[in-house]
Amino acid sequence: VVRWLRACAAADADRAFYWSPAAVALGVGVYFSLKAEPAAASGPAVVAVGVALRLIATSGLARAGAVCLALVGLGFWAADARTDAVGAPQIARELSPRAVVGRLVSVDEGARNRRLVVAPETIRGLDEDALPARIRLTWRGADFDVVPGDRVEIRAGLSPPPPPVAPGAFDFARYLYFMRIGGVGYAVAPPKRLATAQEAGYGPSVRAGSAIEALRTRLARRITSVATSEGGGIVAAVVTGKRGAVTQEAEDALRDSGLAHLLAISGLHMGLATGLIFFGVRAALARAEIVALTQPIKKWAALAALAAGFGYLLLSGGGWSARRAFVMTAIFLIAVLADRRALSLRNVALAALIILITTPEALLHPGFQMSFAAVTALIAGYEWARARDTGSPRYRGDAGPLGRLRRYAVGLAATDTLAAVATAPFALFHFHRTALYSLPANLAAMPVMGFWIMPCAIVGLALTPVGLDAFAWRASAAGMDAVLIVARAVSSAPGAAALAPQWPLAALLILTIGGLWLCVQSAAWRWLGLLSLPIAALWAASVPAPLAFVSRDGTNVGVVVAEGADDAVDADLGADGVGGGEAIPRGVALFTPRRTRFEAGAWRELIGADRAAAPKFADVAACDPLGCVLPGRPVVAVSAAPDGIAEDCARADLVVALYPVTRRQDQACSARLVDRRDAWNDGARAIWRDRKTGSIRIKSVADVRGARPWTQREEPQ
């Protein structure tokens, strides 16, 4: 065995560089997992130690370990520096509607509302040093004529960025922090233009960025105005990155059919856009015989495609998946210019390093994770297939239209299968669902995307300056409508989407390491990566489901209803006089159904239930006007009024009070007590029941987040 391991290590010695992004990502992950800010010198110190050890190391293994340590320190340092660089004040408490004056940064327009991002210059009632760099507002009223770059006045109510709805859930406040958005809210009046960007005296860089954003907004409006179907909104999202016009029904259909990647501007869109330009320019130049024989037309085509890709990046808004796609595409095209092989894991590693060092927060974003998982798996599969088929006469008979069609279908099926398998763990971890019928959906939709939708969109972009683009946008939208027909047919099939409860992070990390080992290594030991599947599955199965959730404002409780689960409330509680013996749908039962609806939907997703599943609280608890009691062990009581807390404390193991409890009541309570003031201080809570001892375990959002720059707590009113 030792001899075999040494032989495999020697065979893969030249692939060590491919692991450098993983080492940098480890440093980034360690930084974001901390509960408090580290010392500023921590990252540089680790890098210095790694470099020093590399200089004095004598063995190959020691040198590799030193380099790995330096890369981990580099990732930690990059994350720390990035956090400091984007730091800006945040709204500390809820503010009633008031006048806000500032620069309109962007507009995302939907059928029912518009989302505005404003860089405030003044907010009535706030000092200048307390102004956030940006705020995000929602306007549900009539149209307005201001454009990005204008200096505007708008009356709006503001709130701090929202914390997670449960421990371990998506941290929206952290996401907004790195976008420099320090407050969210709603507009009560449309924005009023005070001056254009030039009249306001904004600098050249601001005016240039505003001009690009205004172009995106106008183009999205143009597409949706001439292509009024649902497909028009999706085409606008594909071209400009503005997804406001995409209906929720269409988005759900695309998600559950495995076609949601069509909405995110990723390698597919960037590859189609630059590929069409590359081959189109090369074919046009090849028509001139003298030019084709005397000039490097392939490199000229690569330069044209690179310029087109950069323009598409700017036009699309530069999201994570778009950045990754452009960096990857740029590296591939530069490889063409340098007469190097374009498709390789080395180029994937370079792209990952660039993004992780410049924007390390991307590591936490599902788009980054799924995008790199897919492209790594695809290139690894391509390299494996090429090595396996070298010298094989397998496709020598695949001549003619039918043969080429067969190869296209086989390649498309293999591509979709690899991408689906690679991204499924991340989809389940972040979204708690994954599409099971993505293969037939993609086999039907991808030719339409490649040969119909994107070519028409490119024609539309080319003709927009002269105003002859309407037919192209309508044609592109018609193709997208055809894709939506496929998406709805697939997503409506029984069992189209698999739901899963919240995974432990450790299970995802195990699968990620195993997947990387399987893709990056080339020797026989690569198959050891498959061991991550049973290990991660056992780890995930060992984590119990929560018993209940407490909302972040402390005014509501959601009880988990899971049939047949020992770690949640049983669905049939007729023996206890509750529920009447009837089957109760799996989901989360809310003490107050009309409150915290968004949080309730997120709680249902966290337990692997449909967002619409809403069993009644009275079906799982015995209630009276003063509150409710959940039967079983331990006993959990929900106290709705102070008059009943003494009785609840006497009979329950845990009391959740939906109001602030006085110090005297707290001291007199023999049970564990969680009240509304605890939610103000520490955020939402999840409650578990220990399978072995039956004891209560409570975890708050503050326990998971700690005290970081993006965890500023709202002041209680």
XYZ file of C-alpha atoms in Angstrom:
717
model
C 0.000 0.000 0.000
C 2.807 2.414 0.885
C 4.543 1.650 -2.409
C 1.293 2.256 -4.285
C 0.721 5.582 -2.508
C 4.274 6.693 -3.311
C 3.810 5.767 -6.970
C 0.562 7.742 -7.136
C 2.184 10.723 -5.420
C 5.064 10.671 -7.899
C 2.654 10.489 -10.830
C 0.699 13.501 -9.557
C 3.667 15.573 -8.400
C 3.156 18.103 -11.205
C -0.462 18.757 -10.152
C 0.301 20.361 -6.792
C -0.422 23.855 -8.159
C -4.034 22.869 -8.790
C -4.530 22.726 -4.999
C -3.359 26.304 -4.391
C -6.897 27.779 -4.619
C -8.030 25.256 -1.998
C -5.291 26.452 0.368
C -6.218 30.106 -0.195
C -9.898 29.226 0.265
C -9.032 27.534 3.557
C -7.501 30.772 4.817
C -10.539 32.743 3.667
C -12.868 30.243 5.326
C -10.958 30.373 8.606
C -11.233 34.167 8.640
C -14.997 34.154 8.086
C -15.514 31.410 10.685
C -14.017 33.514 13.495
C -16.334 34.957 16.138
C -14.255 38.141 16.520
C -11.939 40.226 14.366
C -8.332 38.971 14.392
C -5.253 41.114 14.904
C -4.317 43.008 11.754
C -0.919 41.325 11.612
C -2.311 37.764 11.747
C -2.433 37.166 7.993
C 0.965 38.702 7.166
C 2.508 36.793 10.071
C 1.259 33.448 8.780
C 2.516 34.284 5.270
C 5.923 35.266 6.671
C 6.182 32.038 8.683
C 5.255 29.988 5.611
C 7.856 31.747 3.452
C 10.533 31.339 6.142
C 9.796 27.638 6.516
C 9.936 27.224 2.737
C 13.416 28.774 2.652
C 14.804 26.455 5.328
C 12.903 23.276 4.421
C 15.008 20.420 3.085
C 12.484 17.760 2.118
C 9.886 17.991 -0.590
C 7.044 17.316 1.837
C 8.214 20.067 4.197
C 8.495 22.548 1.332
C 4.979 21.696 0.158
C 3.634 22.171 3.683
C 5.364 25.546 3.995
C 3.926 26.739 0.686
C 0.491 25.558 1.769
C 0.803 27.486 5.044
C 1.808 30.637 3.165
C -1.194 30.293 0.835
C -3.557 29.799 3.787
C -2.110 32.953 5.329
C -2.537 34.775 2.017
C -6.239 33.892 1.913
C -6.695 34.982 5.531
C -4.861 38.245 4.840
C -6.878 38.946 1.688
C -10.182 38.429 3.534
C -9.103 40.665 6.419
C -7.901 43.415 4.079
C -11.055 43.227 1.976
C -13.246 43.537 5.082
C -11.404 46.692 6.102
C -11.510 48.113 2.590
C -15.293 47.891 2.198
C -16.144 48.886 5.770
C -18.793 51.618 6.100
C -21.368 52.713 8.703
C -24.650 50.828 9.034
C -28.094 52.005 10.037
C -28.314 51.254 13.772
C -32.084 51.238 14.240
C -35.323 51.470 12.322
C -35.942 54.962 10.942
C -39.355 56.338 10.014
C -39.789 57.761 6.491
C -37.570 60.795 5.942
C -35.797 62.722 3.200
C -32.768 61.061 1.613
C -30.562 62.908 -0.869
C -27.905 61.112 -2.842
C -26.731 59.572 -6.092
C -28.886 56.910 -7.713
C -26.499 54.004 -8.247
C -28.726 51.420 -9.909
C -32.322 50.500 -10.693
C -33.671 46.963 -11.009
C -37.183 47.067 -12.445
C -39.799 44.372 -11.978
C -43.462 43.939 -12.760
C -44.573 44.945 -9.249
C -41.759 47.027 -7.824
C -38.412 48.667 -8.452
C -35.326 48.143 -6.368
C -33.113 51.203 -6.048
C -29.576 51.476 -4.735
C -28.681 54.989 -3.563
C -25.363 56.418 -2.347
C -26.694 58.870 0.278
C -25.200 62.298 0.763
C -27.642 63.319 3.504
C -30.268 61.454 5.519
C -32.393 63.627 7.737
C -31.609 62.902 11.373
C -28.261 61.186 10.724
C -24.851 62.769 11.171
C -22.484 62.728 8.221
C -20.132 60.228 9.885
C -23.080 57.821 10.402
C -24.125 57.775 6.738
C -23.916 54.329 5.087
C -22.054 54.155 1.787
C -25.175 52.796 0.074
C -28.771 51.936 0.896
C -31.209 49.720 -0.957
C -34.851 50.746 -1.306
C -37.997 49.245 -2.766
C -40.531 51.407 -4.603
C -43.925 49.896 -5.460
C -45.518 52.925 -7.091
C -45.697 54.401 -10.558
C -42.905 54.875 -13.080
C -40.257 57.573 -12.684
C -37.879 59.169 -15.150
C -34.626 59.357 -13.172
C -31.661 57.255 -14.325
C -28.567 55.923 -12.560
C -26.072 58.705 -11.964
C -28.683 61.359 -11.183
C -28.576 63.198 -7.873
C -32.017 62.491 -6.408
C -34.197 63.167 -3.402
C -36.403 60.376 -2.107
C -38.501 59.925 1.005
C -37.886 56.514 2.542
C -38.036 54.465 5.725
C -34.841 52.631 6.640
C -33.796 49.607 8.707
C -30.497 47.873 9.502
C -29.471 45.022 7.181
C -31.427 41.948 8.313
C -29.613 39.196 10.244
C -30.099 35.480 9.459
C -33.551 34.040 10.131
C -32.025 31.080 11.988
C -28.575 29.952 13.179
C -26.594 28.806 10.155
C -29.007 30.328 7.630
C -27.872 32.688 4.874
C -26.334 35.836 6.349
C -27.929 38.570 4.277
C -26.283 41.322 6.336
C -22.824 39.953 5.513
C -23.727 39.773 1.845
C -24.846 43.425 1.882
C -21.790 44.490 3.896
C -19.456 43.549 1.053
C -21.706 45.432 -1.360
C -21.263 48.429 0.984
C -25.026 48.537 1.600
C -25.576 49.669 5.177
C -29.358 49.939 5.220
C -32.481 48.640 3.523
C -35.960 50.090 3.349
C -38.900 51.271 1.322
C -39.669 54.459 -0.577
C -42.940 56.255 0.094
C -42.544 58.586 -2.892
C -40.774 58.255 -6.254
C -37.259 59.653 -6.569
C -37.052 63.263 -7.673
C -34.143 64.402 -9.856
C -32.115 67.254 -8.393
C -29.286 67.193 -10.945
C -27.713 64.983 -13.580
C -24.382 63.303 -12.891
C -22.519 66.019 -14.794
C -24.458 68.845 -13.134
C -23.801 67.353 -9.715
C -20.045 67.453 -10.340
C -19.370 63.731 -9.844
C -15.908 62.515 -10.869
C -15.061 60.763 -14.162
C -15.036 57.266 -12.656
C -18.433 57.794 -11.047
C -19.858 59.211 -14.268
C -18.454 56.298 -16.268
C -19.952 53.748 -13.885
C -23.246 55.601 -13.895
C -23.278 55.682 -17.697
C -22.822 51.907 -17.832
C -25.564 51.391 -15.249
C -27.890 53.758 -17.123
C -27.171 51.817 -20.334
C -28.071 48.550 -18.583
C -31.310 50.037 -17.302
C -32.314 51.460 -20.680
C -31.468 48.221 -22.457
C -33.492 46.147 -19.976
C -36.439 48.516 -20.465
C -36.050 48.286 -24.238
C -36.049 44.474 -24.238
C -39.083 44.127 -21.967
C -40.992 46.821 -23.852
C -40.690 45.135 -27.257
C -40.740 41.524 -25.969
C -43.621 41.578 -23.504
C -43.846 37.843 -22.772
C -42.244 36.099 -19.792
C -39.372 35.178 -22.074
C -38.622 38.859 -22.614
C -37.952 39.365 -18.909
C -35.588 36.387 -18.881
C -33.768 37.626 -22.000
C -33.335 40.992 -20.269
C -31.838 39.152 -17.283
C -29.493 37.147 -19.520
C -28.272 40.253 -21.372
C -28.141 42.878 -18.605
C -28.113 40.855 -15.386
C -31.259 42.669 -14.203
C -33.693 40.001 -13.024
C -36.501 42.217 -11.758
C -38.783 41.395 -14.704
C -38.471 37.621 -14.217
C -41.702 36.313 -12.720
C -41.571 34.104 -9.625
C -43.485 31.382 -11.453
C -40.923 31.306 -14.270
C -38.036 31.304 -11.795
C -39.564 28.388 -9.854
C -40.105 26.409 -13.070
C -36.517 26.954 -14.194
C -35.194 26.025 -10.741
C -37.151 22.787 -10.383
C -36.362 21.684 -13.939
C -32.612 22.184 -13.555
C -32.526 25.194 -15.876
C -31.925 27.896 -13.259
C -28.368 28.298 -14.574
C -29.892 30.076 -17.574
C -30.717 33.027 -15.300
C -27.243 33.450 -13.831
C -24.745 35.005 -16.219
C -22.138 32.274 -16.107
C -19.738 30.343 -18.254
C -22.576 29.210 -20.497
C -23.555 32.748 -21.491
C -20.002 34.091 -21.592
C -18.878 31.070 -23.590
C -21.708 31.400 -26.089
C -21.228 35.153 -26.461
C -17.458 35.056 -26.894
C -17.566 31.801 -28.864
C -19.994 33.184 -31.411
C -17.829 36.285 -31.810
C -14.636 34.214 -32.007
C -15.880 31.824 -34.673
C -17.817 34.521 -36.512
C -14.804 36.844 -36.792
C -12.495 33.974 -37.704
C -14.875 32.742 -40.403
C -15.241 36.250 -41.821
C -11.463 36.781 -41.925
C -10.972 33.363 -43.511
C -13.058 34.534 -46.447
C -10.197 36.864 -47.430
C -7.600 34.424 -48.749
C -4.623 36.791 -48.533
C -5.425 37.724 -44.932
C -6.036 34.101 -43.935
C -2.714 32.944 -45.380
C -0.518 35.777 -44.120
C -2.047 36.925 -40.815
C -2.779 35.209 -37.463
C -6.553 35.429 -37.857
C -7.117 33.016 -34.958
C -5.428 35.466 -32.609
C -7.325 38.392 -34.081
C -10.553 36.496 -33.451
C -9.427 35.801 -29.878
C -8.812 39.537 -29.325
C -12.277 40.360 -30.674
C -13.837 37.724 -28.428
C -11.906 39.051 -25.422
C -13.191 42.573 -26.064
C -16.732 41.227 -26.463
C -16.435 39.285 -23.209
C -15.286 42.366 -21.314
C -18.152 44.372 -22.745
C -20.591 41.633 -21.722
C -19.129 41.639 -18.203
C -19.782 45.380 -17.882
C -23.231 45.107 -19.412
C -24.237 42.233 -17.129
C -23.339 44.031 -13.910
C -20.323 41.907 -12.994
C -21.886 39.351 -10.632
C -19.818 36.536 -9.094
C -20.612 33.971 -11.770
C -20.049 36.560 -14.515
C -16.664 37.521 -13.059
C -15.599 33.895 -12.816
C -16.796 33.283 -16.356
C -14.923 36.297 -17.728
C -11.695 35.496 -15.878
C -11.866 31.923 -17.139
C -12.699 33.034 -20.673
C -9.951 35.661 -20.636
C -7.388 33.094 -19.513
C -8.516 30.714 -22.254
C -8.321 33.417 -24.927
C -4.940 34.620 -23.679
C -3.795 31.002 -23.924
C -4.896 31.052 -27.570
C -2.883 34.246 -28.103
C 0.153 32.563 -26.497
C -0.322 29.339 -28.481
C -1.050 27.374 -25.281
C -3.766 24.845 -24.527
C -6.841 26.762 -23.392
C -8.912 24.172 -21.525
C -6.941 23.007 -18.479
C -7.269 22.737 -14.716
C -4.317 25.101 -14.410
C -6.406 27.872 -15.937
C -9.276 27.040 -13.580
C -6.873 27.311 -10.650
C -5.582 30.674 -11.897
C -9.119 32.028 -12.223
C -10.014 30.848 -8.723
C -6.869 32.435 -7.256
C -7.589 35.777 -8.918
C -11.153 35.900 -7.595
C -10.324 34.632 -4.104
C -7.521 37.142 -3.605
C -9.352 40.145 -5.035
C -12.850 39.391 -3.699
C -12.451 36.690 -1.025
C -16.070 37.018 0.118
C -16.994 35.248 -3.125
C -16.075 31.963 -1.423
C -19.275 32.174 0.646
C -21.515 32.842 -2.347
C -23.434 29.896 -3.859
C -22.776 31.204 -7.378
C -19.010 31.026 -6.906
C -19.120 27.554 -5.384
C -21.447 26.046 -7.955
C -19.745 27.739 -10.881
C -16.269 26.457 -10.022
C -17.594 23.030 -9.042
C -19.204 22.668 -12.461
C -16.261 23.905 -14.523
C -13.741 21.843 -12.524
C -15.798 18.683 -12.999
C -16.301 19.379 -16.700
C -12.624 19.961 -17.470
C -11.575 16.983 -15.354
C -14.099 14.833 -17.221
C -12.865 16.209 -20.536
C -9.242 15.388 -19.651
C -10.206 11.899 -18.496
C -12.204 11.204 -21.665
C -9.439 12.540 -23.901
C -6.808 10.366 -22.209
C -9.109 7.351 -22.397
C -9.971 7.830 -26.072
C -6.468 8.689 -27.311
C -5.868 6.521 -30.322
C -9.317 4.979 -30.081
C -11.276 4.573 -33.322
C -14.457 5.104 -31.295
C -15.776 8.068 -33.280
C -14.127 7.471 -36.615
C -17.446 6.355 -38.061
C -19.283 9.416 -36.769
C -19.202 11.236 -40.082
C -22.100 13.031 -41.652
C -25.015 14.908 -40.075
C -26.322 11.961 -38.046
C -22.897 11.199 -36.645
C -22.297 14.788 -35.639
C -25.763 14.934 -34.086
C -24.991 11.808 -32.089
C -21.733 13.250 -30.797
C -23.470 16.500 -29.897
C -26.212 14.673 -27.956
C -23.715 12.460 -26.127
C -21.528 15.455 -25.268
C -24.496 17.497 -24.055
C -25.771 14.634 -21.901
C -22.329 14.049 -20.403
C -21.865 17.770 -19.768
C -25.215 18.118 -18.006
C -24.663 14.981 -15.928
C -21.232 16.097 -14.744
C -22.408 19.625 -13.959
C -25.526 18.387 -12.151
C -23.594 15.922 -9.992
C -20.907 18.496 -9.178
C -23.340 21.242 -8.181
C -25.980 19.112 -6.409
C -24.276 19.189 -2.958
C -24.042 22.982 -3.065
C -27.646 23.342 -4.261
C -28.841 21.124 -1.426
C -26.724 22.963 1.141
C -27.757 26.494 0.161
C -31.230 26.039 -1.334
C -32.282 22.717 0.273
C -33.552 21.355 -3.031
C -32.201 20.061 -6.309
C -33.734 19.152 -9.665
C -33.840 15.440 -10.500
C -34.891 15.691 -14.149
C -32.319 18.213 -15.306
C -30.913 15.905 -18.003
C -33.990 15.789 -20.275
C -34.678 19.471 -19.593
C -31.174 20.501 -20.624
C -31.139 18.179 -23.647
C -34.238 19.987 -24.887
C -33.345 23.529 -23.823
C -29.627 23.892 -24.493
C -29.786 23.673 -28.297
C -32.451 26.394 -28.199
C -30.193 28.512 -25.993
C -27.107 28.018 -28.143
C -28.558 28.197 -31.628
C -31.559 30.484 -31.161
C -31.676 32.649 -28.042
C -28.064 33.833 -27.764
C -27.474 34.455 -31.496
C -30.669 36.535 -31.653
C -29.585 38.430 -28.532
C -26.192 39.233 -30.086
C -27.959 40.485 -33.223
C -30.217 42.582 -31.002
C -27.222 44.124 -29.232
C -25.576 44.922 -32.555
C -28.719 46.592 -33.926
C -29.758 48.483 -30.785
C -27.703 51.618 -31.585
C -29.563 52.052 -34.885
C -33.004 51.189 -33.486
C -33.562 48.079 -35.622
C -33.339 45.598 -32.755
C -37.017 44.918 -31.936
C -37.385 41.823 -34.129
C -34.241 40.272 -32.667
C -35.426 40.713 -29.054
C -38.828 39.268 -29.929
C -37.180 36.308 -31.612
C -34.892 35.745 -28.628
C -37.855 35.999 -26.228
C -39.813 33.507 -28.347
C -36.956 31.046 -27.923
C -36.975 31.635 -24.177
C -40.742 31.083 -24.109
C -40.085 27.694 -25.723
C -37.554 26.950 -22.964
C -40.171 27.909 -20.371
C -42.587 25.393 -21.908
C -39.944 22.708 -21.375
C -39.224 23.979 -17.853
C -42.882 23.903 -16.817
C -43.417 20.451 -18.294
C -40.410 19.024 -16.456
C -40.930 20.849 -13.154
C -44.593 19.772 -12.970
C -43.679 16.080 -13.222
C -44.018 14.101 -9.954
C -40.797 14.105 -7.962
C -39.132 16.728 -10.143
C -37.363 18.356 -7.183
C -35.766 16.678 -4.179
C -35.958 18.539 -0.865
C -33.377 18.167 1.883
C -33.009 19.575 5.400
C -30.155 21.863 6.382
C -26.798 20.140 6.062
C -23.976 20.559 8.546
C -21.118 22.551 7.041
C -18.731 19.698 7.792
C -20.630 17.384 5.421
C -20.304 19.911 2.592
C -16.586 20.357 3.259
C -16.052 16.591 3.179
C -17.832 16.330 -0.162
C -15.903 19.302 -1.539
C -12.529 17.831 -0.589
C -13.519 14.446 -1.978
C -14.777 15.991 -5.206
C -11.610 18.020 -5.647
C -9.485 14.943 -5.044
C -11.462 13.041 -7.660
C -11.155 15.859 -10.227
C -7.651 17.201 -9.598
C -5.653 14.008 -9.166
C -4.955 11.842 -12.196
C -3.392 8.697 -10.720
C -5.385 5.713 -9.500
C -5.751 7.107 -5.980
C -8.141 9.725 -7.332
C -10.970 7.228 -6.789
C -10.429 7.508 -3.038
C -12.383 10.752 -3.354
C -15.551 8.655 -3.668
C -15.188 7.750 0.016
C -16.404 11.252 0.818
C -19.937 10.266 -0.253
C -20.732 7.786 2.553
C -18.777 9.798 5.126
C -20.684 12.995 4.345
C -24.007 11.127 4.255
C -23.412 9.594 7.681
C -22.335 12.963 9.071
C -25.422 14.696 7.712
C -27.726 11.948 9.025
C -26.260 12.278 12.524
C -27.477 15.873 12.903
C -31.049 16.055 14.275
C -33.712 18.395 12.976
C -34.684 21.347 15.181
C -37.651 21.080 17.500
C -38.668 24.730 17.039
C -37.549 28.186 15.902
C -37.925 31.579 17.580
C -38.145 34.617 15.299
C -35.474 37.300 15.299
C -37.854 39.867 16.815
C -39.021 37.452 19.506
C -42.712 37.699 18.558
C -43.291 34.279 17.000
C -42.465 30.608 17.399
C -42.420 27.948 14.685
C -42.702 24.282 15.670
C -41.224 21.693 13.320
C -43.697 19.041 12.245
C -42.023 15.966 10.779
C -43.846 12.663 10.533
C -41.956 9.725 11.912
C -39.041 11.853 13.197
C -37.853 11.276 16.732
C -36.311 14.724 16.882
C -39.388 16.761 15.995
C -43.042 16.905 16.904
C -44.891 13.766 15.722
C -47.624 14.396 13.212
C -50.220 12.266 14.983
C -50.763 13.615 18.509
C -54.286 12.332 18.985
C -53.250 10.304 22.027
C -52.403 13.539 23.839
C -55.672 15.150 22.931
C -54.038 17.257 20.269
C -54.434 17.035 16.512
C -57.466 14.782 16.424
C -55.531 11.831 14.982
C -55.519 13.298 11.473
C -52.385 13.428 9.327
C -50.622 16.780 9.562
C -48.496 18.017 6.631
C -44.766 18.210 7.155
C -43.675 21.772 7.753
C -43.469 24.479 10.412
C -46.510 25.384 12.503
C -46.563 29.072 13.451
C -47.901 30.333 16.764
C -49.033 33.503 14.940
C -49.543 32.589 11.259
C -49.772 36.190 10.054
C -46.378 37.184 11.472
C -42.857 36.573 10.169
C -44.026 34.946 6.940
C -40.656 35.333 5.240
C -38.885 33.726 8.184
C -41.443 30.923 8.249
C -40.768 30.153 4.585
C -37.048 30.033 5.281
C -37.597 27.758 8.305
C -39.561 25.341 6.134
C -36.732 25.248 3.624
C -34.222 24.589 6.423
C -36.089 21.433 7.454
C -36.539 20.262 3.864
C -40.242 21.094 3.559
C -42.012 23.088 0.898
C -42.275 26.812 1.625
C -46.056 26.598 1.369
C -46.429 23.802 3.935
C -48.247 25.373 6.891
C -49.676 22.996 9.514
C -51.711 24.634 12.267
C -50.190 25.281 15.674
C -53.308 23.927 17.397
C -52.652 20.558 15.720
C -49.357 20.106 17.555
C -49.943 21.906 20.860
C -52.533 22.383 23.573
C -53.479 26.074 23.649
C -55.494 28.562 25.686
C -55.671 32.394 25.543
C -52.452 32.683 27.597
C -50.311 30.445 25.386
C -49.602 26.883 24.297
C -47.799 23.796 25.556
C -46.085 21.246 23.330
C -46.617 17.706 24.633
C -43.829 15.185 25.085
C -40.409 15.434 26.699
C -39.006 17.961 27.186
C -42.096 20.108 27.718
C -41.986 23.413 25.820
C -44.405 26.220 26.647
C -45.106 29.329 24.578
C -46.249 32.187 26.807
C -48.309 34.852 25.042
C -49.195 36.913 28.135
C -47.404 37.637 31.453
C -50.380 36.327 33.435
C -49.588 32.743 32.468
C -45.819 32.655 32.853
C -45.838 31.385 36.448
C -47.889 28.325 35.469
C -45.736 27.734 32.368
C -42.518 27.900 34.400
C -43.895 25.335 36.843
C -44.846 22.694 34.267
C -42.411 23.192 31.370
C -38.722 22.527 30.793
C -38.441 25.493 28.398
C -40.581 28.632 28.270
C -40.563 30.942 25.235
C -42.078 34.292 26.214
C -43.229 36.487 23.336
C -42.684 39.638 25.416
C -39.918 41.060 27.630
C -39.833 39.249 30.983
C -39.125 41.199 34.151
C -36.116 40.348 36.291
C -38.400 39.078 39.083
C -40.223 36.727 36.696
C -36.912 35.492 35.324
C -35.526 34.723 38.780
C -38.711 32.961 39.854
C -38.841 30.696 36.775
C -37.446 27.195 37.340
C -37.496 26.366 33.615
C -35.119 27.620 30.952
C -36.489 30.920 29.747
C -36.186 32.720 26.404
C -37.957 36.052 26.060
C -38.260 38.844 23.521
C -35.324 40.736 25.004
C -33.078 37.734 24.289
C -34.106 37.944 20.627
C -33.239 41.644 20.549
C -29.803 40.849 21.925
C -28.902 37.624 20.128
C -31.259 37.246 17.167
C -33.305 34.245 16.058
C -32.961 30.932 17.839
C -33.245 27.251 16.987
C -34.159 24.695 19.637
C -33.136 21.039 19.557
C -33.990 18.045 21.701
C -31.075 15.737 22.509
C -31.905 12.254 21.226
C -30.209 10.445 24.092
C -30.922 12.578 27.156
C -34.013 14.479 26.031
C -32.446 17.740 27.221
C -32.916 21.097 25.521
C -30.185 22.682 23.397
C -30.575 26.258 22.158
C -28.416 28.076 19.625
C -28.820 31.724 18.652
C -27.729 33.618 15.573
C -25.221 35.516 17.739
C -23.669 32.198 18.816
C -22.874 31.443 15.166
C -21.960 34.929 13.918
C -20.034 36.335 16.874
C -19.143 40.030 16.799
C -17.973 40.949 13.310
C -18.213 44.201 11.298
C -21.439 43.001 9.634
C -23.135 41.814 12.869
C -24.146 45.191 14.262
C -27.254 44.645 16.347
C -30.345 46.739 15.993
C -31.200 48.909 18.955
C -34.528 47.800 20.529
C -37.349 50.281 20.201
